[in-house]
Amino acid sequence: MRMLLLLLSLLVTPLAAEYRIQTVAQGLHHPWGLVELPSGELLVGERRGRLLRLNTDGSRTLIAGLPKMVSAGQGGLLDLALHPNFAENRWLYFSYSQPGKGGAGTAVARAKLTDTHLSSLEVIFVQQPKTTGSAHFGSRMVFDAQGYLFITTGERYHARDKAQQLDNHLGKILRLHDEGTVPTDNPFINTPHAKPEIWSYGHRNIQGAAIHPPSGELWVHEHGPRGGDEVNIIKAGANYGWPLVTHGREYSGGSIGQGTHLKGMADPIWVWVPSIAPSGMLFYRGELFPHWQGSLLVGALAGQKLVRLTLNGQKIVNEQALLGELNVRIRTLVAAKDGGIYLLTDAANGQLLKLLPATDQ
């Protein structure tokens, strides 16, 4: 028994000692979106509809100019993203739950960022239809190397069957040019009655998206119901099955759909049962954690941890749980320019944390 305890201590101690947590900011109200500006300052979006600039001296400034949005349940100010040429054009993108006829829906706008306000606001995407309820808005945004903007949406929970239909934006991934027009090579642009923005469909509620560095492909994860959270590699025009295919069950315990696989539908490359409620993801490419190079990092809300997934090519071969000792809901991950990792915790008194090596390099 003593030998077993010794072996366990040798396994656990290096993991606990390989990182330290720096508290960058506290008192954030359910923060969701985060970007690092070229200046080193940070923009944080609070779900209730506030945009904050965290300055390098530790102060914070409220940024004015956001449009009207619905802040209820899972809705509000959602993701933030910088244009690939932000340093020259100052375009900041943000997704949010937009009110309108029928209820609310995910929308994306862009605006020019100055020191204290947004200007030249343009709404470049509006989810159709708007629906009632306050759940499953998505939403993450990511630019690929060609400058295309991918937007993830949820199926709004009660409208899940619409995820299998192409005449709406619910439960879809959209692909747009940076100004909001539709690329002519989108897969359904010539399909009658289909929304031309659609890149893939059959999704439930995607809250993590990142570009795979070697391949340039879009990877996402999405919430399952009671179990069945997924990691998916996104292919143009593919159907990812929800709600016909899932590894999860109804919250009441009943079955959903027709099993875990159907011909013609894309299978996930990784599944969590029970659910961890994933949110935020990135491929680590920094130098501060050299043995994490190429790993896929995923935050967990219900799971209250950071998950490091080890890859072999495009296969996930191992899972490591980190930061469980913090007992926090991790909403968003952003790679810092210095190789550290920023984390937003989802709470009424949320924090901006930074993951750094335990010792200086």
Coordinates of N, CA and C in Angstrom, one line a residue, residues 218-303:
L218 N -12.0 23.7 -39.1 CA -12.7 24.2 -37.9 C -13.1 23.0 -37.0
W219 N -12.7 23.1 -35.8 CA -13.1 22.1 -34.7 C -14.1 22.8 -33.8
V220 N -15.1 22.1 -33.3 CA -16.0 22.7 -32.3 C -16.3 21.7 -31.3
H221 N -16.8 22.1 -30.2 CA -17.5 21.2 -29.2 C -18.9 21.8 -29.0
E222 N -19.8 20.9 -28.6 CA -21.1 21.3 -28.3 C -21.7 20.5 -27.1
H223 N -22.7 21.2 -26.5 CA -23.4 20.6 -25.3 C -24.3 19.5 -25.8
G224 N -24.2 18.4 -25.2 CA -25.2 17.4 -25.3 C -26.3 17.6 -24.3
P225 N -27.4 16.8 -24.2 CA -28.4 17.0 -23.2 C -27.9 16.4 -21.9
R226 N -28.5 15.3 -21.5 CA -28.0 14.6 -20.3 C -26.9 13.6 -20.7
G227 N -25.7 14.1 -20.8 CA -24.6 13.3 -21.4 C -24.5 13.6 -22.9
G228 N -23.4 13.2 -23.5 CA -23.3 13.3 -25.0 C -22.7 14.6 -25.4
D229 N -21.9 15.4 -24.6 CA -21.1 16.5 -25.1 C -20.2 15.9 -26.2
E230 N -19.9 16.7 -27.2 CA -19.2 16.2 -28.4 C -18.1 17.2 -28.8
V231 N -17.0 16.6 -29.4 CA -16.0 17.4 -30.2 C -16.2 16.9 -31.6
N232 N -16.3 17.9 -32.5 CA -16.5 17.6 -33.9 C -15.6 18.3 -34.8
I233 N -15.1 17.7 -35.9 CA -14.4 18.3 -36.9 C -15.4 18.7 -38.0
I234 N -15.4 19.9 -38.4 CA -16.5 20.4 -39.2 C -16.1 20.4 -40.7
K235 N -17.0 19.7 -41.5 CA -16.9 19.6 -42.9 C -18.0 20.4 -43.6
A236 N -17.7 21.0 -44.7 CA -18.7 21.8 -45.4 C -19.9 20.9 -45.8
G237 N -21.1 21.4 -45.4 CA -22.3 20.7 -45.8 C -22.7 19.5 -45.0
A238 N -21.9 19.1 -44.0 CA -22.1 17.9 -43.2 C -23.3 18.1 -42.2
N239 N -23.9 17.0 -41.9 CA -25.0 16.9 -40.9 C -24.5 16.2 -39.7
Y240 N -24.5 16.9 -38.5 CA -23.9 16.3 -37.3 C -25.0 15.7 -36.4
G241 N -26.2 15.5 -36.9 CA -27.1 14.5 -36.3 C -28.1 15.0 -35.3
W242 N -27.9 16.1 -34.6 CA -28.9 16.4 -33.6 C -30.2 16.9 -34.2
P243 N -31.3 16.4 -33.6 CA -31.5 15.5 -32.5 C -31.8 14.1 -32.9
L244 N -31.4 13.7 -34.1 CA -31.7 12.3 -34.5 C -30.6 11.4 -34.0
V245 N -29.4 11.9 -33.7 CA -28.3 11.1 -33.3 C -27.7 11.8 -32.1
T246 N -27.5 11.1 -31.0 CA -26.8 11.7 -29.8 C -26.4 10.5 -28.9
H247 N -25.4 10.8 -28.1 CA -24.9 9.9 -27.0 C -25.6 10.3 -25.7
G248 N -26.5 11.3 -25.7 CA -27.1 11.8 -24.5 C -28.6 11.3 -24.4
R249 N -29.2 11.7 -23.3 CA -30.6 11.3 -23.0 C -31.4 12.5 -22.6
E250 N -32.7 12.4 -22.7 CA -33.5 13.5 -22.2 C -33.2 13.8 -20.7
Y251 N -33.4 15.0 -20.3 CA -33.2 15.3 -18.9 C -34.1 14.4 -18.0
S252 N -35.2 14.0 -18.5 CA -36.1 13.1 -17.7 C -35.6 11.7 -17.7
G253 N -34.6 11.4 -18.5 CA -34.0 10.0 -18.5 C -34.4 9.2 -19.8
G254 N -35.3 9.7 -20.6 CA -35.8 9.0 -21.8 C -34.7 9.1 -22.9
S255 N -34.9 8.2 -23.9 CA -34.0 8.2 -25.0 C -34.4 9.3 -26.0
I256 N -33.4 9.7 -26.9 CA -33.6 10.7 -27.9 C -33.1 10.2 -29.2
G257 N -33.9 10.5 -30.2 CA -33.5 10.1 -31.6 C -33.5 8.6 -31.9
Q258 N -32.5 8.3 -32.7 CA -32.4 6.9 -33.3 C -31.1 6.2 -32.9
G259 N -30.5 6.6 -31.9 CA -29.2 6.0 -31.5 C -28.1 6.9 -31.6
T260 N -26.9 6.3 -31.6 CA -25.6 7.1 -31.6 C -25.0 7.3 -33.0
H261 N -25.6 6.6 -34.0 CA -25.0 6.7 -35.3 C -26.1 6.4 -36.4
L262 N -26.1 7.3 -37.4 CA -26.9 7.1 -38.6 C -26.1 7.3 -39.9
K263 N -26.3 6.5 -40.9 CA -25.6 6.6 -42.1 C -25.9 8.0 -42.7
G264 N -24.8 8.6 -43.2 CA -24.9 10.0 -43.8 C -24.7 11.1 -42.8
M265 N -24.6 10.8 -41.5 CA -24.4 11.8 -40.5 C -23.0 11.7 -39.9
A266 N -22.3 12.8 -39.6 CA -21.0 12.8 -39.1 C -20.9 12.5 -37.7
D267 N -20.0 11.6 -37.3 CA -19.8 11.1 -35.9 C -18.8 12.1 -35.2
P268 N -19.0 12.3 -33.9 CA -18.1 13.1 -33.1 C -16.8 12.3 -33.0
I269 N -15.7 13.0 -32.8 CA -14.4 12.3 -32.5 C -14.1 12.1 -31.0
W270 N -14.9 12.8 -30.2 CA -14.8 12.6 -28.7 C -16.2 12.9 -28.1
V271 N -16.5 12.2 -27.1 CA -17.8 12.3 -26.4 C -17.6 12.3 -24.9
W272 N -18.3 13.1 -24.2 CA -18.3 13.1 -22.7 C -19.6 12.6 -22.2
V273 N -19.6 11.5 -21.5 CA -20.8 10.9 -20.8 C -20.3 10.5 -19.4
P274 N -20.7 11.2 -18.3 CA -21.7 12.3 -18.3 C -21.1 13.6 -18.8
S275 N -22.0 14.6 -19.0 CA -21.6 15.8 -19.5 C -20.7 16.6 -18.6
I276 N -19.8 17.4 -19.2 CA -19.0 18.3 -18.5 C -19.4 19.7 -18.8
A277 N -20.3 19.9 -19.7 CA -20.8 21.3 -20.2 C -19.6 22.1 -20.7
P278 N -19.1 21.7 -21.9 CA -17.9 22.4 -22.3 C -18.2 23.8 -22.8
S279 N -17.2 24.7 -22.6 CA -17.4 26.1 -23.1 C -16.0 26.7 -23.2
G280 N -15.7 27.2 -24.4 CA -14.4 27.8 -24.7 C -13.4 26.7 -25.1
M281 N -12.6 26.9 -26.1 CA -11.6 26.0 -26.5 C -10.5 26.7 -27.3
L282 N -9.3 26.1 -27.3 CA -8.2 26.6 -28.1 C -7.2 25.5 -28.3
F283 N -6.4 25.5 -29.4 CA -5.3 24.7 -29.6 C -4.1 25.4 -29.0
Y284 N -3.4 24.8 -28.1 CA -2.2 25.5 -27.5 C -1.0 25.4 -28.4
R285 N -0.5 26.7 -28.7 CA 0.7 26.8 -29.6 C 1.8 27.6 -28.9
G286 N 1.6 28.0 -27.6 CA 2.6 28.8 -27.0 C 3.9 28.1 -26.6
E287 N 4.8 28.8 -26.0 CA 6.1 28.2 -25.6 C 6.2 28.1 -24.1
L288 N 5.3 28.6 -23.3 CA 5.5 28.5 -21.8 C 5.2 27.1 -21.3
F289 N 4.3 26.3 -22.0 CA 4.1 25.0 -21.7 C 4.5 24.1 -22.9
P290 N 5.7 23.8 -23.0 CA 6.2 23.1 -24.3 C 5.6 21.7 -24.4
H291 N 5.3 21.0 -23.3 CA 4.8 19.7 -23.5 C 3.3 19.7 -23.8
W292 N 2.7 20.9 -23.8 CA 1.3 21.0 -24.2 C 1.1 21.4 -25.6
Q293 N 2.2 21.5 -26.3 CA 2.1 22.0 -27.7 C 1.2 21.1 -28.5
G294 N 0.3 21.7 -29.2 CA -0.7 20.9 -30.1 C -1.9 20.4 -29.3
S295 N -1.9 20.5 -28.0 CA -3.1 20.0 -27.2 C -4.3 20.9 -27.5
L296 N -5.4 20.2 -27.3 CA -6.7 21.0 -27.4 C -7.2 21.2 -26.0
L297 N -7.4 22.4 -25.6 CA -7.8 22.8 -24.3 C -9.3 23.2 -24.3
V298 N -10.0 22.7 -23.3 CA -11.5 22.9 -23.3 C -11.9 23.2 -21.8
G299 N -12.6 24.3 -21.7 CA -13.2 24.7 -20.4 C -14.4 23.9 -20.1
A300 N -14.7 23.7 -18.8 CA -15.9 23.0 -18.4 C -16.7 23.8 -17.4
L301 N -18.0 23.9 -17.6 CA -18.9 24.6 -16.7 C -19.3 23.7 -15.6
A302 N -20.2 22.7 -15.9 CA -20.6 21.8 -14.9 C -19.4 21.0 -14.3
G303 N -18.5 20.7 -15.2 CA -17.3 19.9 -14.8 C -16.3 20.6 -13.9

